[in-house]
Short mmCIF file of C-alpha atoms in Angstrom, two decimals:
data_model
loop_
_atom_site.label_atom_id
_atom_site.label_comp_id
_atom_site.label_asym_id
_atom_site.label_seq_id
_atom_site.Cartn_x
_atom_site.Cartn_y
_atom_site.Cartn_z
CA TYR A 1057 -32.26 -26.14 2.82
CA THR A 1058 -31.47 -29.32 4.30
CA ASN A 1059 -29.06 -27.36 7.38
CA TYR A 1060 -32.41 -24.57 7.34
CA GLN A 1061 -34.47 -28.00 8.11
CA ASN A 1062 -31.93 -28.91 11.10
CA LYS A 1063 -32.30 -25.40 12.41
CA GLU A 1064 -28.63 -25.04 11.98
CA TYR A 1065 -29.28 -20.82 11.61
CA ASN A 1066 -25.74 -19.89 11.62
CA ARG A 1067 -24.69 -22.21 8.99
CA VAL A 1068 -27.71 -21.93 6.66
CA THR A 1069 -27.27 -17.87 5.81
CA GLY A 1070 -24.33 -18.03 3.60
CA TYR A 1071 -25.34 -20.98 1.36
CA PHE A 1072 -29.07 -18.77 0.85
CA TRP A 1073 -27.32 -15.76 -0.21
CA LYS A 1074 -25.34 -17.61 -3.01
CA VAL A 1075 -28.40 -19.25 -4.48
CA ILE A 1076 -29.75 -15.72 -3.95
CA GLU A 1077 -26.15 -14.41 -5.76
CA LEU A 1078 -26.69 -17.45 -8.34
CA ASP A 1079 -30.02 -17.80 -9.47
CA LYS A 1080 -30.45 -15.15 -12.34
CA SER A 1081 -33.46 -16.83 -13.66
CA ASN A 1082 -35.62 -16.86 -10.15
CA THR A 1083 -35.90 -20.48 -10.20
CA PHE A 1084 -36.06 -20.46 -6.13
CA ARG A 1085 -39.17 -18.07 -5.00
CA ASP A 1086 -39.21 -19.62 -1.33
CA VAL A 1087 -35.15 -18.72 -1.17
CA TYR A 1088 -35.73 -14.96 0.46
CA THR A 1089 -39.02 -16.89 2.84
CA PHE A 1090 -36.31 -19.15 4.11
CA LEU A 1091 -33.40 -16.62 4.37
CA GLY A 1092 -35.78 -14.18 6.06
CA ASP A 1093 -37.15 -16.91 8.74
CA THR A 1094 -33.53 -17.67 8.90
CA TYR A 1095 -32.30 -14.20 10.53
CA MET A 1096 -35.80 -13.54 12.19
CA GLN A 1097 -35.00 -16.83 14.34
CA GLN A 1098 -31.91 -15.89 15.45
CA GLN A 1099 -33.91 -11.94 16.25
CA LYS A 1100 -32.08 -10.05 13.56
CA GLY A 1101 -34.64 -8.08 12.59
CA ASP A 1102 -33.06 -5.92 10.42
CA SER A 1103 -31.41 -8.33 8.83
CA ALA A 1104 -34.73 -9.80 8.16
CA GLU A 1105 -36.50 -6.84 6.69
CA ILE A 1106 -33.40 -6.23 3.96
CA VAL A 1107 -33.75 -9.83 2.44
CA TYR A 1108 -38.10 -9.12 2.76
CA LYS A 1109 -37.63 -6.00 0.72
CA MET A 1110 -35.39 -7.62 -1.61
CA GLY A 1111 -38.02 -10.70 -1.84
CA ILE A 1112 -40.58 -8.06 -2.66
CA GLU A 1113 -38.70 -6.20 -5.57
CA VAL A 1114 -38.38 -9.12 -7.23
CA TYR A 1115 -41.44 -11.37 -6.30
CA PRO A 1116 -44.15 -7.96 -5.84
CA ASP A 1117 -47.31 -9.88 -5.68
CA ASN A 1118 -45.70 -12.01 -2.85
CA ALA A 1119 -48.28 -11.84 0.31
CA PHE A 1120 -45.76 -13.86 2.72
CA LEU A 1121 -43.49 -11.25 2.60
CA HIS A 1122 -45.52 -8.63 2.62
CA ARG A 1123 -47.05 -9.74 5.80
CA GLN A 1124 -43.14 -10.65 7.18
CA LEU A 1125 -42.68 -7.04 6.81
CA GLY A 1126 -45.84 -5.57 7.88
CA PHE A 1127 -45.11 -7.95 10.63
CA ILE A 1128 -42.00 -6.56 11.61
CA TYR A 1129 -42.94 -2.86 10.74
CA GLU A 1130 -45.36 -3.33 13.74
CA ASN A 1131 -43.49 -4.79 16.39
CA THR A 1132 -40.71 -2.00 16.25
CA LEU A 1133 -44.07 0.65 15.95
CA ARG A 1134 -43.84 1.62 12.69
CA ILE A 1135 -47.93 2.18 12.45
CA THR A 1136 -48.28 3.58 9.27
CA ASP A 1137 -45.25 1.40 7.05
CA ALA A 1138 -47.05 -1.57 8.57
CA ILE A 1139 -50.55 -0.45 7.90
CA ALA A 1140 -49.37 -0.09 3.66
CA ALA A 1141 -47.79 -3.64 3.91
CA TYR A 1142 -51.01 -5.24 5.14
CA GLU A 1143 -52.77 -3.26 2.81
CA LYS A 1144 -50.80 -5.08 -0.23
CA VAL A 1145 -51.88 -8.29 1.18
CA VAL A 1146 -55.30 -8.07 1.93
CA SER A 1147 -55.49 -6.57 -1.33
CA LEU A 1148 -53.66 -9.94 -2.42
CA GLU A 1149 -55.40 -12.64 -0.80
CA PRO A 1150 -58.40 -10.61 -0.20
CA GLU A 1151 -60.24 -13.14 1.95
CA SER A 1152 -57.39 -13.78 4.07
CA ILE A 1153 -60.05 -12.99 7.59
CA ASN A 1154 -56.22 -13.06 10.06
CA ASP A 1155 -54.67 -10.32 7.41
CA ILE A 1156 -58.05 -8.29 7.44
CA GLU A 1157 -58.19 -8.66 11.25
CA ARG A 1158 -54.68 -7.31 11.25
CA LEU A 1159 -55.10 -4.59 9.73
CA THR A 1160 -58.05 -3.57 11.69
CA SER A 1161 -55.80 -3.83 14.55
CA LEU A 1162 -53.44 -1.64 13.18
CA TYR A 1163 -56.21 0.78 11.79
CA VAL A 1164 -57.79 0.93 15.49
CA LYS A 1165 -54.00 2.10 16.44
CA ALA A 1166 -53.31 4.39 14.24
CA ASN A 1167 -57.28 6.59 15.22
CA GLU A 1168 -58.05 5.76 11.58
CA VAL A 1169 -61.69 5.41 12.35
CA ASP A 1170 -63.48 5.28 8.77
CA LYS A 1171 -61.21 2.46 7.34
CA ALA A 1172 -61.20 0.12 10.95
CA ILE A 1173 -64.84 0.48 10.83
CA GLU A 1174 -64.88 -0.58 6.60
CA SER A 1175 -62.32 -3.45 8.00
CA TYR A 1176 -65.11 -4.22 10.76
CA GLN A 1177 -67.81 -3.95 8.07
CA ARG A 1178 -65.82 -6.66 5.38
CA LEU A 1179 -64.76 -9.04 8.26
CA MET A 1180 -68.24 -9.51 9.33
CA GLU A 1181 -69.29 -9.82 5.71
CA LEU A 1182 -66.45 -12.77 6.05
CA ALA A 1183 -67.83 -14.27 9.74
CA PRO A 1184 -71.32 -12.76 9.64
CA ASP A 1185 -71.61 -15.99 12.78
CA ASN A 1186 -68.26 -14.16 14.37
CA GLN A 1187 -69.96 -12.45 17.18
CA ARG A 1188 -66.71 -10.46 18.05
CA TYR A 1189 -66.27 -8.49 15.41
CA GLN A 1190 -69.94 -7.59 15.69
CA GLU A 1191 -69.58 -6.19 19.48
CA ASP A 1192 -65.83 -4.96 19.01
CA TYR A 1193 -67.53 -2.80 15.67
CA ALA A 1194 -70.21 -1.77 18.22
CA ALA A 1195 -67.87 -1.28 20.32
CA LEU A 1196 -65.46 1.16 18.17
CA LEU A 1197 -68.97 3.14 16.78
CA THR A 1198 -69.35 3.91 20.35
CA SER A 1199 -66.17 4.58 20.72
CA THR A 1200 -65.99 7.48 18.08
CA GLY A 1201 -69.75 9.30 19.03
CA ARG A 1202 -71.65 6.73 16.77
CA GLU A 1203 -74.06 5.34 19.41
CA SER A 1204 -76.94 5.39 17.57
CA GLU A 1205 -75.55 3.49 15.12
CA ALA A 1206 -73.83 0.49 18.30
CA ILE A 1207 -77.05 0.32 19.73
CA ASP A 1208 -79.08 -0.27 16.60
CA LYS A 1209 -75.99 -3.75 15.73
CA LYS A 1210 -76.59 -4.36 19.90
CA LEU A 1211 -80.05 -4.89 19.33
CA GLU A 1212 -79.85 -6.51 15.27
CA LEU A 1213 -76.89 -8.82 17.97
CA LEU A 1214 -79.13 -9.62 21.01
CA GLU A 1215 -82.18 -10.90 18.37
CA SER A 1216 -79.74 -14.22 17.80
CA ASN A 1217 -78.00 -14.09 21.02
CA PRO A 1218 -81.35 -13.26 22.97
CA ASN A 1219 -79.62 -14.65 26.57
CA ASP A 1220 -76.28 -12.65 25.85
CA THR A 1221 -75.40 -11.21 29.30
CA LYS A 1222 -73.29 -8.04 27.99
CA LEU A 1223 -75.52 -7.16 25.56
CA LEU A 1224 -78.28 -6.93 28.04
CA PHE A 1225 -75.83 -5.17 30.22
CA ASP A 1226 -75.41 -3.27 27.48
CA LEU A 1227 -77.86 -1.88 26.41
CA ALA A 1228 -79.88 -0.92 29.98
CA SER A 1229 -77.03 1.31 30.49
CA TYR A 1230 -77.36 3.34 27.43
CA TYR A 1231 -81.06 3.78 28.04
CA LYS A 1232 -80.63 4.69 31.33
CA LYS A 1233 -78.18 6.79 30.27
CA GLU A 1234 -80.93 7.98 27.93
CA ARG A 1235 -83.11 8.53 30.77
CA ASN A 1236 -85.44 6.44 28.59
CA TRP A 1237 -86.26 4.57 31.79
CA ASP A 1238 -89.02 1.53 30.55
CA GLN A 1239 -86.44 0.53 28.22
CA ALA A 1240 -83.15 0.51 30.73
CA ALA A 1241 -86.02 -1.50 33.03
CA THR A 1242 -86.84 -3.81 29.94
CA TYR A 1243 -82.92 -5.40 29.23
CA LEU A 1244 -81.86 -5.00 33.51
CA GLU A 1245 -84.99 -7.43 33.86
CA ARG A 1246 -83.64 -9.56 31.59
CA TYR A 1247 -79.79 -9.00 32.32
CA LEU A 1248 -80.76 -10.07 36.07
CA ALA A 1249 -83.41 -13.04 35.28
CA ILE A 1250 -80.25 -14.69 33.76
CA ASN A 1251 -77.31 -13.17 36.25
CA ASP A 1252 -78.16 -12.10 40.10
CA ASP A 1253 -76.27 -8.80 39.75
CA GLU A 1254 -76.79 -6.73 43.48
CA PHE A 1255 -74.90 -3.93 41.81
CA ALA A 1256 -77.81 -4.18 38.75
CA ARG A 1257 -80.46 -4.77 41.44
CA GLU A 1258 -80.23 -1.65 43.06
CA ASP A 1259 -79.99 -0.05 39.28
CA LEU A 1260 -83.09 -1.46 38.79
CA ALA A 1261 -84.28 -0.06 42.25
CA ASN A 1262 -83.35 3.12 40.83
CA ILE A 1263 -84.30 2.93 37.62
CA TYR A 1264 -87.75 2.28 38.78
CA GLN A 1265 -87.84 5.35 41.47
CA ASN A 1266 -86.54 7.43 38.56
CA ASN A 1267 -89.53 6.04 36.25
CA GLY A 1268 -92.26 7.00 39.19
CA GLU A 1269 -92.87 2.85 39.71
CA PHE A 1270 -91.88 2.85 43.20
CA GLN A 1271 -94.06 -0.01 44.03
CA LYS A 1272 -91.59 -2.08 41.74
CA ALA A 1273 -88.82 -0.16 43.52
CA ILE A 1274 -90.07 -1.11 47.02
CA ASP A 1275 -90.47 -4.99 46.24
CA VAL A 1276 -86.61 -4.81 44.43
CA TYR A 1277 -85.37 -3.36 47.18
CA LYS A 1278 -87.48 -6.16 49.47
CA VAL A 1279 -85.10 -8.65 47.41
CA ILE A 1280 -81.71 -7.03 48.15
CA LEU A 1281 -82.10 -7.27 52.09
CA GLU A 1282 -83.27 -10.75 52.34
CA LYS A 1283 -80.00 -10.94 51.44
CA LYS A 1284 -78.54 -7.73 53.16
CA PRO A 1285 -80.91 -7.11 55.67
CA ASN A 1286 -79.04 -3.87 56.84
CA ASP A 1287 -78.16 -2.06 54.03
CA VAL A 1288 -78.74 1.05 53.77
CA LYS A 1289 -79.40 2.67 50.73
CA ALA A 1290 -81.59 -0.11 50.48
CA ILE A 1291 -83.91 0.38 53.28
CA THR A 1292 -83.12 4.37 52.42
CA GLY A 1293 -84.50 3.45 49.28
CA GLN A 1294 -87.50 2.08 50.01
CA ALA A 1295 -88.01 4.96 52.04
CA GLU A 1296 -88.26 7.53 49.41
CA CYS A 1297 -90.27 5.36 47.78
CA TYR A 1298 -92.88 4.96 50.86
CA GLN A 1299 -92.81 9.17 51.18
CA GLU A 1300 -93.34 9.29 47.52
CA LEU A 1301 -97.00 7.08 47.75
CA GLY A 1302 -98.15 9.20 50.55
CA ASN A 1303 -97.24 6.39 53.32
CA LEU A 1304 -95.03 8.96 55.24
CA ARG A 1305 -95.08 6.37 58.57
CA ARG A 1306 -93.78 4.07 57.33
CA ALA A 1307 -90.83 6.34 55.46
CA LEU A 1308 -90.15 8.13 58.05
CA GLN A 1309 -89.77 4.78 60.15
CA LEU A 1310 -87.73 3.72 57.25
CA ALA A 1311 -85.27 6.83 57.41
CA LYS A 1312 -84.98 6.43 61.53
CA GLN A 1313 -84.10 2.76 61.01
CA ALA A 1314 -81.06 3.39 58.45
CA SER A 1315 -79.34 5.56 60.62
CA ARG A 1316 -79.77 4.45 63.54
CA ILE A 1317 -77.33 1.22 61.28
CA ASP A 1318 -75.42 4.27 59.53
CA SER A 1319 -75.18 7.43 62.08
CA LYS A 1320 -72.86 8.82 58.94
CA TYR A 1321 -75.43 7.79 56.26
CA GLY A 1322 -76.58 11.89 55.57
CA ARG A 1323 -79.27 10.16 52.58
CA ALA A 1324 -81.59 8.90 55.49
CA TYR A 1325 -81.65 11.79 57.81
CA LEU A 1326 -82.15 13.57 54.54
CA VAL A 1327 -85.34 11.48 53.15
CA ALA A 1328 -86.39 12.04 57.48
CA GLY A 1329 -86.26 15.98 56.81
CA GLN A 1330 -88.35 15.70 54.13
CA VAL A 1331 -91.07 13.22 55.69
CA TYR A 1332 -91.65 15.90 58.59
CA GLU A 1333 -91.75 18.56 55.58
CA ALA A 1334 -94.39 16.59 53.40
CA ALA A 1335 -95.98 16.26 56.94
CA VAL A 1336 -96.60 19.90 57.41
CA GLU A 1337 -97.88 20.59 54.11
CA HIS A 1338 -100.44 17.46 54.75
CA CYS A 1339 -101.71 18.95 58.05
CA LYS A 1340 -102.05 22.32 56.65
CA SER A 1341 -103.82 20.77 53.44
CA GLN A 1342 -105.93 19.03 55.99
CA ALA A 1343 -106.69 21.44 58.06
CA GLY A 1344 -107.58 23.98 55.04
CA ARG A 1345 -105.02 26.34 56.42
CA LYS A 1346 -104.01 29.22 54.36
CA ASN A 1347 -100.61 29.80 56.92
CA TYR A 1348 -98.03 27.59 58.84
CA ASN A 1349 -99.54 27.51 62.63
CA PHE A 1350 -96.67 27.29 65.00
CA ASP A 1351 -97.05 23.49 64.61
CA ASP A 1352 -96.15 23.87 62.01
CA LYS A 1353 -93.13 25.95 62.60
CA LEU A 1354 -92.01 22.95 64.96
CA VAL A 1355 -92.10 20.20 62.30
CA PHE A 1356 -90.87 22.49 60.05
CA GLU A 1357 -87.75 23.14 62.71
CA MET A 1358 -87.33 19.05 62.74
CA ALA A 1359 -86.83 18.65 59.00
CA ASN A 1360 -84.16 21.67 60.20
CA GLU A 1361 -82.07 19.17 62.69
CA GLN A 1362 -82.08 16.22 60.17
CA TRP A 1363 -80.73 18.24 57.29
CA LYS A 1364 -78.23 19.78 59.60
CA LEU A 1365 -77.38 15.61 60.00
CA ALA A 1366 -77.47 15.44 56.45
CA SER A 1367 -74.97 17.91 55.88
CA ARG A 1368 -72.12 15.95 57.79
CA ASP A 1369 -71.99 13.38 54.67
CA PRO A 1370 -70.33 15.10 52.02
CA ALA A 1371 -72.14 12.87 49.26
CA VAL A 1372 -75.34 15.38 50.45
CA SER A 1373 -74.47 17.77 52.53
CA SER A 1374 -74.79 20.61 48.69
CA ARG A 1375 -78.60 19.12 48.41
CA ALA A 1376 -79.02 19.41 52.60
CA GLN A 1377 -77.68 22.78 52.46
CA SER A 1378 -80.13 24.14 49.86
CA LEU A 1379 -83.02 22.17 51.67
CA MET A 1380 -82.17 24.48 55.02
CA ASN A 1381 -82.29 27.61 52.89
CA SER A 1382 -85.33 26.69 51.36
CA ILE A 1383 -87.38 26.86 55.00
CA VAL A 1384 -85.48 29.54 57.04
CA GLU A 1385 -88.42 32.58 56.41
CA VAL A 1386 -90.87 28.78 58.12
CA LEU A 1387 -89.04 28.07 60.82
CA PRO A 1388 -89.85 29.57 64.58
CA LYS A 1389 -88.92 32.71 65.09
CA SER A 1390 -88.15 35.08 68.71
CA ALA A 1391 -91.72 36.17 68.68
CA ASP A 1392 -93.58 32.77 67.88
CA ARG A 1393 -91.40 31.18 71.06
CA PHE A 1394 -92.95 33.86 73.01
CA MET A 1395 -96.47 33.12 72.11
CA ASN A 1396 -95.98 29.52 72.81
CA GLN A 1397 -93.85 29.28 76.35
CA GLY A 1398 -93.48 26.20 77.34
CA GLN A 1399 -94.53 23.96 73.76
CA THR A 1400 -91.43 22.39 72.45
CA LYS A 1401 -93.51 20.09 70.37
CA PRO A 1402 -95.95 19.63 68.23
CA LYS A 1403 -100.17 19.74 69.87
CA SER A 1404 -101.60 18.74 66.68
CA ASP A 1405 -103.21 15.06 66.86
CA CYS A 1406 -102.27 15.25 63.28
CA TYR A 1407 -98.92 14.93 64.23
CA SER A 1408 -98.56 12.96 67.04
CA TRP A 1409 -97.30 9.99 65.29
CA LEU A 1410 -93.80 12.17 64.95
CA ASN A 1411 -90.92 11.02 66.74
#
């Protein structure tokens, strides 16, 4: 033991083996611990494994020996054996948080999900204030498709940690995926009150749009544009909102502004074309007409030109093509042009604001 304390590992092994040979009454129960550690210090894992197994035969309830054997198994990627070793440790020392944590990790590695869930529940019983256990438990539930249970756990966590930005963001993301726009907006608003995140702010504007809260979306886009005045996504987002609110003039101004900033941004052209299309329906309704006249068809043609420009952008090309296909029948024909020779722009005052 003196040699062991002095770290004279090459000298000590013979003495410890002699003790094992002579100790018929098993008086020196720590000899297997010391000898195993001696081999570990010399990076002789195979020899240490033999010693720990011998020790377990003599002292089957020695948690330390099982633990060390589990450590060797885990580091040599014998996960099943490692699990068995740590299960024995936990059965001997059921309050040992470190060992339960190690066993939980092994269950996850082995994809033994039900056992991992039970193990996390045990950890949370022993350490109810440890938020990491609860977060990892929720993440495990999510990864196994038990997302509603995971969300319940995160909501429970949020009650005691109301300013936890990760929880707020996770909940917002979940409700957004579920298309529960009200809840998604609620948690994202709380997140943004703590964390100034430009991507999350853009997300919030999109959520408002999807929920039909267009003025709220416009206000969020304004905040974005205060910091990034040439953000074409935000400008185009505002254009879409104004279109939905019926302010077609402002929507067109913004769509044109975005396309001037970035001539390759197809979404801006997409919105401009939709504004032209909406203008036709407005003017036709205002005039009480059932059919489209030549002015209407010229405006449809203007929409078609915008969508052609949009189709160059792969991100919206499919949508642009679909919109173009939808108005083929109302575009000016040869006969229309013959009957209205020389007219290239709509004459109606209703369209005077178009450009």
